[in-house]
């Protein structure tokens, strides 16, 4: 009988009203009688207990369900159906965005891998070419005229750097002398006021030292201007040209490396795979030849402009240096001042090089 009841219950819906009572089933009255019989013969829910403690705990942990009162539980099939149903994905935008992000990341990784691979191959070829040239087994492309000009430029830069070192040392020594003359003039002035018997002697010596100090500051201004201009020529203009020369030399090494690689492949077999490698080597060879020729042209142009600029700058600075030194040691104050005006040399006011009292704090 129980099996008959369960089979019928599995194939039919039991409507439940708001009070929790079963409704009538007009389709089959016998099913209602069987269910009532099962519920009457089943256990009484008011006699069951809820165990709040662990398994096998004391009896004090048992709470009779008859003492628990709460609101009636209402069954809502539509609510349960909504909880079980998964949330729909609108338009599949999330999956589309994830796919796009993965494709972008994969593309960036492939580009980086290709870049590292090309760098490794290029480094290997250039290192091989460099050792071949050092040990005399490889040939190198040489532009004799340009190489001679580059050697002259490097030698000229080295000599101009020596001029800068010596001129800077001259400024340091001469500045110490001017400061000593300043202190000596102040001492002579003080003694002329405290020694009436030697007031005139101390007085004109003080005036002489102050005049020498003033002329010395003018000469220092001229030498500083000379050093600043030569420093710009050496460490900016010449250095920029030498950086281009360095790029040219690297391009020359790469060009010879790929040229040697193409020559080696041309001497080998001519099967299908070899022809593909030869074609790729020819492509790389033409690219590096264009780069080499472009940088060689850039170096030639920069060398030409550098030579013109060097002659123009040094002609002015050497004339300034000569006139200022000659006027100072000849004691021709007027000529020294005229030289500074002619070359637009502006002197710093006394004490401008010293830090302010705020900077000293």
PDB file of N, CA and C in Angstrom, residues 74-164:
ATOM      1  N   UNK A  74       5.352  29.470   5.178  1.00  0.00           N
ATOM      2  CA  UNK A  74       4.553  29.428   3.971  1.00  0.00           C
ATOM      3  C   UNK A  74       5.410  28.959   2.822  1.00  0.00           C
ATOM      4  N   UNK A  75       4.914  28.081   2.075  1.00  0.00           N
ATOM      5  CA  UNK A  75       5.616  27.511   0.929  1.00  0.00           C
ATOM      6  C   UNK A  75       5.256  28.300  -0.318  1.00  0.00           C
ATOM      7  N   UNK A  76       6.286  28.808  -1.014  1.00  0.00           N
ATOM      8  CA  UNK A  76       6.089  29.582  -2.240  1.00  0.00           C
ATOM      9  C   UNK A  76       6.924  28.954  -3.343  1.00  0.00           C
ATOM     10  N   UNK A  77       6.307  28.172  -4.224  1.00  0.00           N
ATOM     11  CA  UNK A  77       7.083  27.468  -5.267  1.00  0.00           C
ATOM     12  C   UNK A  77       7.808  28.428  -6.203  1.00  0.00           C
ATOM     13  N   UNK A  78       7.187  29.568  -6.489  1.00  0.00           N
ATOM     14  CA  UNK A  78       7.821  30.497  -7.435  1.00  0.00           C
ATOM     15  C   UNK A  78       9.118  31.054  -6.862  1.00  0.00           C
ATOM     16  N   UNK A  79       9.139  31.309  -5.531  1.00  0.00           N
ATOM     17  CA  UNK A  79      10.348  31.839  -4.897  1.00  0.00           C
ATOM     18  C   UNK A  79      11.490  30.831  -4.969  1.00  0.00           C
ATOM     19  N   UNK A  80      11.174  29.550  -4.704  1.00  0.00           N
ATOM     20  CA  UNK A  80      12.220  28.530  -4.771  1.00  0.00           C
ATOM     21  C   UNK A  80      12.723  28.354  -6.187  1.00  0.00           C
ATOM     22  N   UNK A  81      11.837  28.465  -7.161  1.00  0.00           N
ATOM     23  CA  UNK A  81      12.268  28.328  -8.549  1.00  0.00           C
ATOM     24  C   UNK A  81      13.211  29.460  -8.942  1.00  0.00           C
ATOM     25  N   UNK A  82      12.928  30.671  -8.425  1.00  0.00           N
ATOM     26  CA  UNK A  82      13.810  31.792  -8.752  1.00  0.00           C
ATOM     27  C   UNK A  82      15.173  31.630  -8.100  1.00  0.00           C
ATOM     28  N   UNK A  83      15.227  31.041  -6.895  1.00  0.00           N
ATOM     29  CA  UNK A  83      16.511  30.845  -6.225  1.00  0.00           C
ATOM     30  C   UNK A  83      17.347  29.791  -6.916  1.00  0.00           C
ATOM     31  N   UNK A  84      16.702  28.765  -7.470  1.00  0.00           N
ATOM     32  CA  UNK A  84      17.447  27.696  -8.127  1.00  0.00           C
ATOM     33  C   UNK A  84      17.949  28.125  -9.503  1.00  0.00           C
ATOM     34  N   UNK A  85      17.248  29.035 -10.163  1.00  0.00           N
ATOM     35  CA  UNK A  85      17.614  29.387 -11.538  1.00  0.00           C
ATOM     36  C   UNK A  85      18.875  30.228 -11.543  1.00  0.00           C
ATOM     37  N   UNK A  86      19.849  29.924 -12.390  1.00  0.00           N
ATOM     38  CA  UNK A  86      21.073  30.731 -12.470  1.00  0.00           C
ATOM     39  C   UNK A  86      20.777  32.082 -13.107  1.00  0.00           C
ATOM     40  N   UNK A  87      21.594  33.097 -12.693  1.00  0.00           N
ATOM     41  CA  UNK A  87      21.425  34.445 -13.249  1.00  0.00           C
ATOM     42  C   UNK A  87      21.869  34.455 -14.695  1.00  0.00           C
ATOM     43  N   UNK A  88      21.039  35.005 -15.581  1.00  0.00           N
ATOM     44  CA  UNK A  88      21.420  35.023 -17.004  1.00  0.00           C
ATOM     45  C   UNK A  88      22.561  35.990 -17.262  1.00  0.00           C
ATOM     46  N   UNK A  89      23.407  35.688 -18.221  1.00  0.00           N
ATOM     47  CA  UNK A  89      24.494  36.550 -18.652  1.00  0.00           C
ATOM     48  C   UNK A  89      23.994  37.413 -19.784  1.00  0.00           C
ATOM     49  N   UNK A  90      24.039  38.724 -19.591  1.00  0.00           N
ATOM     50  CA  UNK A  90      23.483  39.635 -20.568  1.00  0.00           C
ATOM     51  C   UNK A  90      24.449  39.846 -21.713  1.00  0.00           C
ATOM     52  N   UNK A  91      24.068  39.368 -22.865  1.00  0.00           N
ATOM     53  CA  UNK A  91      24.816  39.657 -24.089  1.00  0.00           C
ATOM     54  C   UNK A  91      26.178  39.022 -24.167  1.00  0.00           C
ATOM     55  N   UNK A  92      26.612  38.299 -23.122  1.00  0.00           N
ATOM     56  CA  UNK A  92      27.917  37.669 -23.147  1.00  0.00           C
ATOM     57  C   UNK A  92      29.053  38.674 -23.151  1.00  0.00           C
ATOM     58  N   UNK A  93      28.832  39.907 -22.567  1.00  0.00           N
ATOM     59  CA  UNK A  93      29.866  40.951 -22.614  1.00  0.00           C
ATOM     60  C   UNK A  93      31.056  40.585 -21.755  1.00  0.00           C
ATOM     61  N   UNK A  94      30.852  39.909 -20.623  1.00  0.00           N
ATOM     62  CA  UNK A  94      31.961  39.549 -19.739  1.00  0.00           C
ATOM     63  C   UNK A  94      32.907  38.591 -20.418  1.00  0.00           C
ATOM     64  N   UNK A  95      32.350  37.551 -21.036  1.00  0.00           N
ATOM     65  CA  UNK A  95      33.215  36.599 -21.740  1.00  0.00           C
ATOM     66  C   UNK A  95      33.933  37.265 -22.905  1.00  0.00           C
ATOM     67  N   UNK A  96      33.240  38.203 -23.561  1.00  0.00           N
ATOM     68  CA  UNK A  96      33.871  38.896 -24.680  1.00  0.00           C
ATOM     69  C   UNK A  96      35.046  39.746 -24.206  1.00  0.00           C
ATOM     70  N   UNK A  97      34.842  40.449 -23.057  1.00  0.00           N
ATOM     71  CA  UNK A  97      35.934  41.280 -22.524  1.00  0.00           C
ATOM     72  C   UNK A  97      37.107  40.424 -22.072  1.00  0.00           C
ATOM     73  N   UNK A  98      36.822  39.302 -21.411  1.00  0.00           N
ATOM     74  CA  UNK A  98      37.905  38.410 -20.979  1.00  0.00           C
ATOM     75  C   UNK A  98      38.685  37.898 -22.176  1.00  0.00           C
ATOM     76  N   UNK A  99      37.962  37.538 -23.238  1.00  0.00           N
ATOM     77  CA  UNK A  99      38.645  37.035 -24.426  1.00  0.00           C
ATOM     78  C   UNK A  99      39.521  38.100 -25.066  1.00  0.00           C
ATOM     79  N   UNK A 100      39.014  39.351 -25.108  1.00  0.00           N
ATOM     80  CA  UNK A 100      39.807  40.437 -25.694  1.00  0.00           C
ATOM     81  C   UNK A 100      41.058  40.700 -24.867  1.00  0.00           C
ATOM     82  N   UNK A 101      40.937  40.696 -23.540  1.00  0.00           N
ATOM     83  CA  UNK A 101      42.094  40.929 -22.672  1.00  0.00           C
ATOM     84  C   UNK A 101      43.138  39.848 -22.850  1.00  0.00           C
ATOM     85  N   UNK A 102      42.672  38.586 -22.948  1.00  0.00           N
ATOM     86  CA  UNK A 102      43.630  37.488 -23.138  1.00  0.00           C
ATOM     87  C   UNK A 102      44.338  37.609 -24.480  1.00  0.00           C
ATOM     88  N   UNK A 103      43.611  38.036 -25.506  1.00  0.00           N
ATOM     89  CA  UNK A 103      44.256  38.183 -26.820  1.00  0.00           C
ATOM     90  C   UNK A 103      45.298  39.293 -26.809  1.00  0.00           C
ATOM     91  N   UNK A 104      44.972  40.406 -26.145  1.00  0.00           N
ATOM     92  CA  UNK A 104      45.939  41.508 -26.061  1.00  0.00           C
ATOM     93  C   UNK A 104      47.182  41.073 -25.292  1.00  0.00           C
ATOM     94  N   UNK A 105      46.984  40.398 -24.160  1.00  0.00           N
ATOM     95  CA  UNK A 105      48.130  39.940 -23.364  1.00  0.00           C
ATOM     96  C   UNK A 105      48.982  38.958 -24.147  1.00  0.00           C
ATOM     97  N   UNK A 106      48.318  38.077 -24.879  1.00  0.00           N
ATOM     98  CA  UNK A 106      49.077  37.102 -25.678  1.00  0.00           C
ATOM     99  C   UNK A 106      49.865  37.806 -26.776  1.00  0.00           C
ATOM    100  N   UNK A 107      49.264  38.830 -27.391  1.00  0.00           N
ATOM    101  CA  UNK A 107      49.971  39.571 -28.443  1.00  0.00           C
ATOM    102  C   UNK A 107      51.188  40.306 -27.912  1.00  0.00           C
ATOM    103  N   UNK A 108      51.069  40.920 -26.710  1.00  0.00           N
ATOM    104  CA  UNK A 108      52.214  41.618 -26.104  1.00  0.00           C
ATOM    105  C   UNK A 108      53.330  40.637 -25.774  1.00  0.00           C
ATOM    106  N   UNK A 109      52.966  39.472 -25.260  1.00  0.00           N
ATOM    107  CA  UNK A 109      53.978  38.470 -24.923  1.00  0.00           C
ATOM    108  C   UNK A 109      54.715  37.982 -26.166  1.00  0.00           C
ATOM    109  N   UNK A 110      53.981  37.790 -27.250  1.00  0.00           N
ATOM    110  CA  UNK A 110      54.616  37.338 -28.501  1.00  0.00           C
ATOM    111  C   UNK A 110      55.561  38.405 -29.032  1.00  0.00           C
ATOM    112  N   UNK A 111      55.162  39.669 -28.959  1.00  0.00           N
ATOM    113  CA  UNK A 111      56.037  40.752 -29.422  1.00  0.00           C
ATOM    114  C   UNK A 111      57.318  40.820 -28.597  1.00  0.00           C
ATOM    115  N   UNK A 112      57.189  40.690 -27.284  1.00  0.00           N
ATOM    116  CA  UNK A 112      58.382  40.714 -26.433  1.00  0.00           C
ATOM    117  C   UNK A 112      59.300  39.535 -26.743  1.00  0.00           C
ATOM    118  N   UNK A 113      58.711  38.377 -26.959  1.00  0.00           N
ATOM    119  CA  UNK A 113      59.512  37.200 -27.266  1.00  0.00           C
ATOM    120  C   UNK A 113      60.259  37.373 -28.584  1.00  0.00           C
ATOM    121  N   UNK A 114      59.567  37.927 -29.582  1.00  0.00           N
ATOM    122  CA  UNK A 114      60.232  38.170 -30.868  1.00  0.00           C
ATOM    123  C   UNK A 114      61.348  39.198 -30.727  1.00  0.00           C
ATOM    124  N   UNK A 115      61.113  40.221 -29.919  1.00  0.00           N
ATOM    125  CA  UNK A 115      62.137  41.249 -29.720  1.00  0.00           C
ATOM    126  C   UNK A 115      63.376  40.672 -29.050  1.00  0.00           C
ATOM    127  N   UNK A 116      63.175  39.842 -28.029  1.00  0.00           N
ATOM    128  CA  UNK A 116      64.318  39.216 -27.352  1.00  0.00           C
ATOM    129  C   UNK A 116      65.054  38.275 -28.292  1.00  0.00           C
ATOM    130  N   UNK A 117      64.310  37.561 -29.104  1.00  0.00           N
ATOM    131  CA  UNK A 117      64.931  36.637 -30.052  1.00  0.00           C
ATOM    132  C   UNK A 117      65.788  37.380 -31.067  1.00  0.00           C
ATOM    133  N   UNK A 118      65.257  38.491 -31.623  1.00  0.00           N
ATOM    134  CA  UNK A 118      66.022  39.273 -32.590  1.00  0.00           C
ATOM    135  C   UNK A 118      67.260  39.879 -31.940  1.00  0.00           C
ATOM    136  N   UNK A 119      67.098  40.362 -30.703  1.00  0.00           N
ATOM    137  CA  UNK A 119      68.247  40.939 -30.003  1.00  0.00           C
ATOM    138  C   UNK A 119      69.333  39.892 -29.782  1.00  0.00           C
ATOM    139  N   UNK A 120      68.945  38.691 -29.401  1.00  0.00           N
ATOM    140  CA  UNK A 120      69.928  37.635 -29.179  1.00  0.00           C
ATOM    141  C   UNK A 120      70.679  37.268 -30.450  1.00  0.00           C
ATOM    142  N   UNK A 121      69.940  37.141 -31.552  1.00  0.00           N
ATOM    143  CA  UNK A 121      70.591  36.794 -32.825  1.00  0.00           C
ATOM    144  C   UNK A 121      71.535  37.906 -33.262  1.00  0.00           C
ATOM    145  N   UNK A 122      71.084  39.156 -33.144  1.00  0.00           N
ATOM    146  CA  UNK A 122      71.920  40.287 -33.549  1.00  0.00           C
ATOM    147  C   UNK A 122      73.176  40.377 -32.691  1.00  0.00           C
ATOM    148  N   UNK A 123      73.035  40.168 -31.373  1.00  0.00           N
ATOM    149  CA  UNK A 123      74.195  40.213 -30.480  1.00  0.00           C
ATOM    150  C   UNK A 123      75.193  39.114 -30.804  1.00  0.00           C
ATOM    151  N   UNK A 124      74.684  37.937 -31.085  1.00  0.00           N
ATOM    152  CA  UNK A 124      75.581  36.825 -31.430  1.00  0.00           C
ATOM    153  C   UNK A 124      76.363  37.129 -32.701  1.00  0.00           C
ATOM    154  N   UNK A 125      75.684  37.625 -33.727  1.00  0.00           N
ATOM    155  CA  UNK A 125      76.350  37.907 -34.996  1.00  0.00           C
ATOM    156  C   UNK A 125      77.397  39.008 -34.834  1.00  0.00           C
ATOM    157  N   UNK A 126      77.043  40.076 -34.096  1.00  0.00           N
ATOM    158  CA  UNK A 126      77.991  41.185 -33.917  1.00  0.00           C
ATOM    159  C   UNK A 126      79.195  40.760 -33.074  1.00  0.00           C
ATOM    160  N   UNK A 127      78.957  39.950 -32.051  1.00  0.00           N
ATOM    161  CA  UNK A 127      80.082  39.465 -31.235  1.00  0.00           C
ATOM    162  C   UNK A 127      81.000  38.578 -32.065  1.00  0.00           C
ATOM    163  N   UNK A 128      80.425  37.732 -32.865  1.00  0.00           N
ATOM    164  CA  UNK A 128      81.220  36.883 -33.739  1.00  0.00           C
ATOM    165  C   UNK A 128      82.049  37.718 -34.714  1.00  0.00           C
ATOM    166  N   UNK A 129      81.445  38.746 -35.303  1.00  0.00           N
ATOM    167  CA  UNK A 129      82.157  39.617 -36.235  1.00  0.00           C
ATOM    168  C   UNK A 129      83.276  40.383 -35.531  1.00  0.00           C
ATOM    169  N   UNK A 130      83.013  40.843 -34.326  1.00  0.00           N
ATOM    170  CA  UNK A 130      84.017  41.614 -33.589  1.00  0.00           C
ATOM    171  C   UNK A 130      85.245  40.758 -33.272  1.00  0.00           C
ATOM    172  N   UNK A 131      85.035  39.524 -32.836  1.00  0.00           N
ATOM    173  CA  UNK A 131      86.179  38.641 -32.556  1.00  0.00           C
ATOM    174  C   UNK A 131      86.903  38.249 -33.843  1.00  0.00           C
ATOM    175  N   UNK A 132      86.162  38.096 -34.909  1.00  0.00           N
ATOM    176  CA  UNK A 132      86.803  37.774 -36.187  1.00  0.00           C
ATOM    177  C   UNK A 132      87.713  38.903 -36.643  1.00  0.00           C
ATOM    178  N   UNK A 133      87.268  40.153 -36.450  1.00  0.00           N
ATOM    179  CA  UNK A 133      88.102  41.287 -36.821  1.00  0.00           C
ATOM    180  C   UNK A 133      89.322  41.405 -35.921  1.00  0.00           C
ATOM    181  N   UNK A 134      89.157  41.120 -34.615  1.00  0.00           N
ATOM    182  CA  UNK A 134      90.285  41.235 -33.698  1.00  0.00           C
ATOM    183  C   UNK A 134      91.368  40.204 -33.991  1.00  0.00           C
ATOM    184  N   UNK A 135      90.960  39.022 -34.344  1.00  0.00           N
ATOM    185  CA  UNK A 135      91.926  37.957 -34.608  1.00  0.00           C
ATOM    186  C   UNK A 135      92.324  37.894 -36.085  1.00  0.00           C
ATOM    187  N   UNK A 136      91.890  38.863 -36.877  1.00  0.00           N
ATOM    188  CA  UNK A 136      92.326  38.948 -38.259  1.00  0.00           C
ATOM    189  C   UNK A 136      91.700  37.951 -39.204  1.00  0.00           C
ATOM    190  N   UNK A 137      90.593  37.336 -38.830  1.00  0.00           N
ATOM    191  CA  UNK A 137      89.939  36.349 -39.696  1.00  0.00           C
ATOM    192  C   UNK A 137      88.771  36.929 -40.476  1.00  0.00           C
ATOM    193  N   UNK A 138      88.303  38.109 -40.074  1.00  0.00           N
ATOM    194  CA  UNK A 138      87.162  38.721 -40.747  1.00  0.00           C
ATOM    195  C   UNK A 138      87.536  40.052 -41.375  1.00  0.00           C
ATOM    196  N   UNK A 139      86.808  40.448 -42.365  1.00  0.00           N
ATOM    197  CA  UNK A 139      87.041  41.719 -43.045  1.00  0.00           C
ATOM    198  C   UNK A 139      86.069  42.766 -42.519  1.00  0.00           C
ATOM    199  N   UNK A 140      86.466  44.027 -42.588  1.00  0.00           N
ATOM    200  CA  UNK A 140      85.624  45.119 -42.124  1.00  0.00           C
ATOM    201  C   UNK A 140      85.574  46.209 -43.185  1.00  0.00           C
ATOM    202  N   UNK A 141      84.439  46.900 -43.211  1.00  0.00           N
ATOM    203  CA  UNK A 141      84.264  48.005 -44.155  1.00  0.00           C
ATOM    204  C   UNK A 141      84.926  49.261 -43.584  1.00  0.00           C
ATOM    205  N   UNK A 142      85.747  49.915 -44.394  1.00  0.00           N
ATOM    206  CA  UNK A 142      86.517  51.067 -43.917  1.00  0.00           C
ATOM    207  C   UNK A 142      86.317  52.229 -44.885  1.00  0.00           C
ATOM    208  N   UNK A 143      85.973  53.393 -44.321  1.00  0.00           N
ATOM    209  CA  UNK A 143      85.960  54.645 -45.064  1.00  0.00           C
ATOM    210  C   UNK A 143      87.190  55.425 -44.599  1.00  0.00           C
ATOM    211  N   UNK A 144      88.264  55.393 -45.384  1.00  0.00           N
ATOM    212  CA  UNK A 144      89.549  55.931 -44.944  1.00  0.00           C
ATOM    213  C   UNK A 144      89.461  57.415 -44.618  1.00  0.00           C
ATOM    214  N   UNK A 145      88.801  58.181 -45.458  1.00  0.00           N
ATOM    215  CA  UNK A 145      88.717  59.625 -45.227  1.00  0.00           C
ATOM    216  C   UNK A 145      87.942  59.947 -43.959  1.00  0.00           C
ATOM    217  N   UNK A 146      86.812  59.279 -43.787  1.00  0.00           N
ATOM    218  CA  UNK A 146      86.003  59.541 -42.603  1.00  0.00           C
ATOM    219  C   UNK A 146      86.691  59.055 -41.342  1.00  0.00           C
ATOM    220  N   UNK A 147      87.348  57.907 -41.399  1.00  0.00           N
ATOM    221  CA  UNK A 147      88.069  57.387 -40.235  1.00  0.00           C
ATOM    222  C   UNK A 147      89.177  58.350 -39.811  1.00  0.00           C
ATOM    223  N   UNK A 148      89.867  58.958 -40.780  1.00  0.00           N
ATOM    224  CA  UNK A 148      90.920  59.924 -40.448  1.00  0.00           C
ATOM    225  C   UNK A 148      90.332  61.151 -39.752  1.00  0.00           C
ATOM    226  N   UNK A 149      89.194  61.627 -40.232  1.00  0.00           N
ATOM    227  CA  UNK A 149      88.548  62.779 -39.601  1.00  0.00           C
ATOM    228  C   UNK A 149      88.096  62.463 -38.176  1.00  0.00           C
ATOM    229  N   UNK A 150      87.626  61.246 -37.966  1.00  0.00           N
ATOM    230  CA  UNK A 150      87.194  60.848 -36.622  1.00  0.00           C
ATOM    231  C   UNK A 150      88.374  60.803 -35.669  1.00  0.00           C
ATOM    232  N   UNK A 151      89.508  60.281 -36.120  1.00  0.00           N
ATOM    233  CA  UNK A 151      90.714  60.245 -35.281  1.00  0.00           C
ATOM    234  C   UNK A 151      91.173  61.648 -34.919  1.00  0.00           C
ATOM    235  N   UNK A 152      91.125  62.559 -35.890  1.00  0.00           N
ATOM    236  CA  UNK A 152      91.513  63.951 -35.621  1.00  0.00           C
ATOM    237  C   UNK A 152      90.573  64.582 -34.597  1.00  0.00           C
ATOM    238  N   UNK A 153      89.283  64.311 -34.715  1.00  0.00           N
ATOM    239  CA  UNK A 153      88.315  64.873 -33.775  1.00  0.00           C
ATOM    240  C   UNK A 153      88.581  64.368 -32.357  1.00  0.00           C
ATOM    241  N   UNK A 154      88.821  63.098 -32.199  1.00  0.00           N
ATOM    242  CA  UNK A 154      89.077  62.547 -30.859  1.00  0.00           C
ATOM    243  C   UNK A 154      90.364  63.135 -30.270  1.00  0.00           C
ATOM    244  N   UNK A 155      91.377  63.313 -31.094  1.00  0.00           N
ATOM    245  CA  UNK A 155      92.616  63.906 -30.604  1.00  0.00           C
ATOM    246  C   UNK A 155      92.401  65.373 -30.229  1.00  0.00           C
ATOM    247  N   UNK A 156      91.637  66.093 -31.036  1.00  0.00           N
ATOM    248  CA  UNK A 156      91.344  67.500 -30.740  1.00  0.00           C
ATOM    249  C   UNK A 156      90.549  67.630 -29.450  1.00  0.00           C
ATOM    250  N   UNK A 157      89.580  66.765 -29.252  1.00  0.00           N
ATOM    251  CA  UNK A 157      88.778  66.806 -28.021  1.00  0.00           C
ATOM    252  C   UNK A 157      89.652  66.555 -26.799  1.00  0.00           C
ATOM    253  N   UNK A 158      90.582  65.619 -26.900  1.00  0.00           N
ATOM    254  CA  UNK A 158      91.476  65.344 -25.779  1.00  0.00           C
ATOM    255  C   UNK A 158      92.339  66.560 -25.442  1.00  0.00           C
ATOM    256  N   UNK A 159      92.844  67.262 -26.459  1.00  0.00           N
ATOM    257  CA  UNK A 159      93.676  68.442 -26.217  1.00  0.00           C
ATOM    258  C   UNK A 159      92.859  69.605 -25.666  1.00  0.00           C
ATOM    259  N   UNK A 160      91.626  69.739 -26.135  1.00  0.00           N
ATOM    260  CA  UNK A 160      90.781  70.810 -25.615  1.00  0.00           C
ATOM    261  C   UNK A 160      90.391  70.537 -24.159  1.00  0.00           C
ATOM    262  N   UNK A 161      90.211  69.297 -23.819  1.00  0.00           N
ATOM    263  CA  UNK A 161      89.945  68.952 -22.418  1.00  0.00           C
ATOM    264  C   UNK A 161      91.133  69.313 -21.537  1.00  0.00           C
ATOM    265  N   UNK A 162      92.348  69.160 -22.057  1.00  0.00           N
ATOM    266  CA  UNK A 162      93.537  69.573 -21.306  1.00  0.00           C
ATOM    267  C   UNK A 162      93.564  71.092 -21.125  1.00  0.00           C
ATOM    268  N   UNK A 163      93.157  71.860 -22.163  1.00  0.00           N
ATOM    269  CA  UNK A 163      93.060  73.319 -22.028  1.00  0.00           C
ATOM    270  C   UNK A 163      92.069  73.683 -20.930  1.00  0.00           C
ATOM    271  N   UNK A 164      90.955  72.982 -20.871  1.00  0.00           N
ATOM    272  CA  UNK A 164      89.959  73.256 -19.835  1.00  0.00           C
ATOM    273  C   UNK A 164      90.525  72.998 -18.440  1.00  0.00           C
TER     274      UNK A 164
END
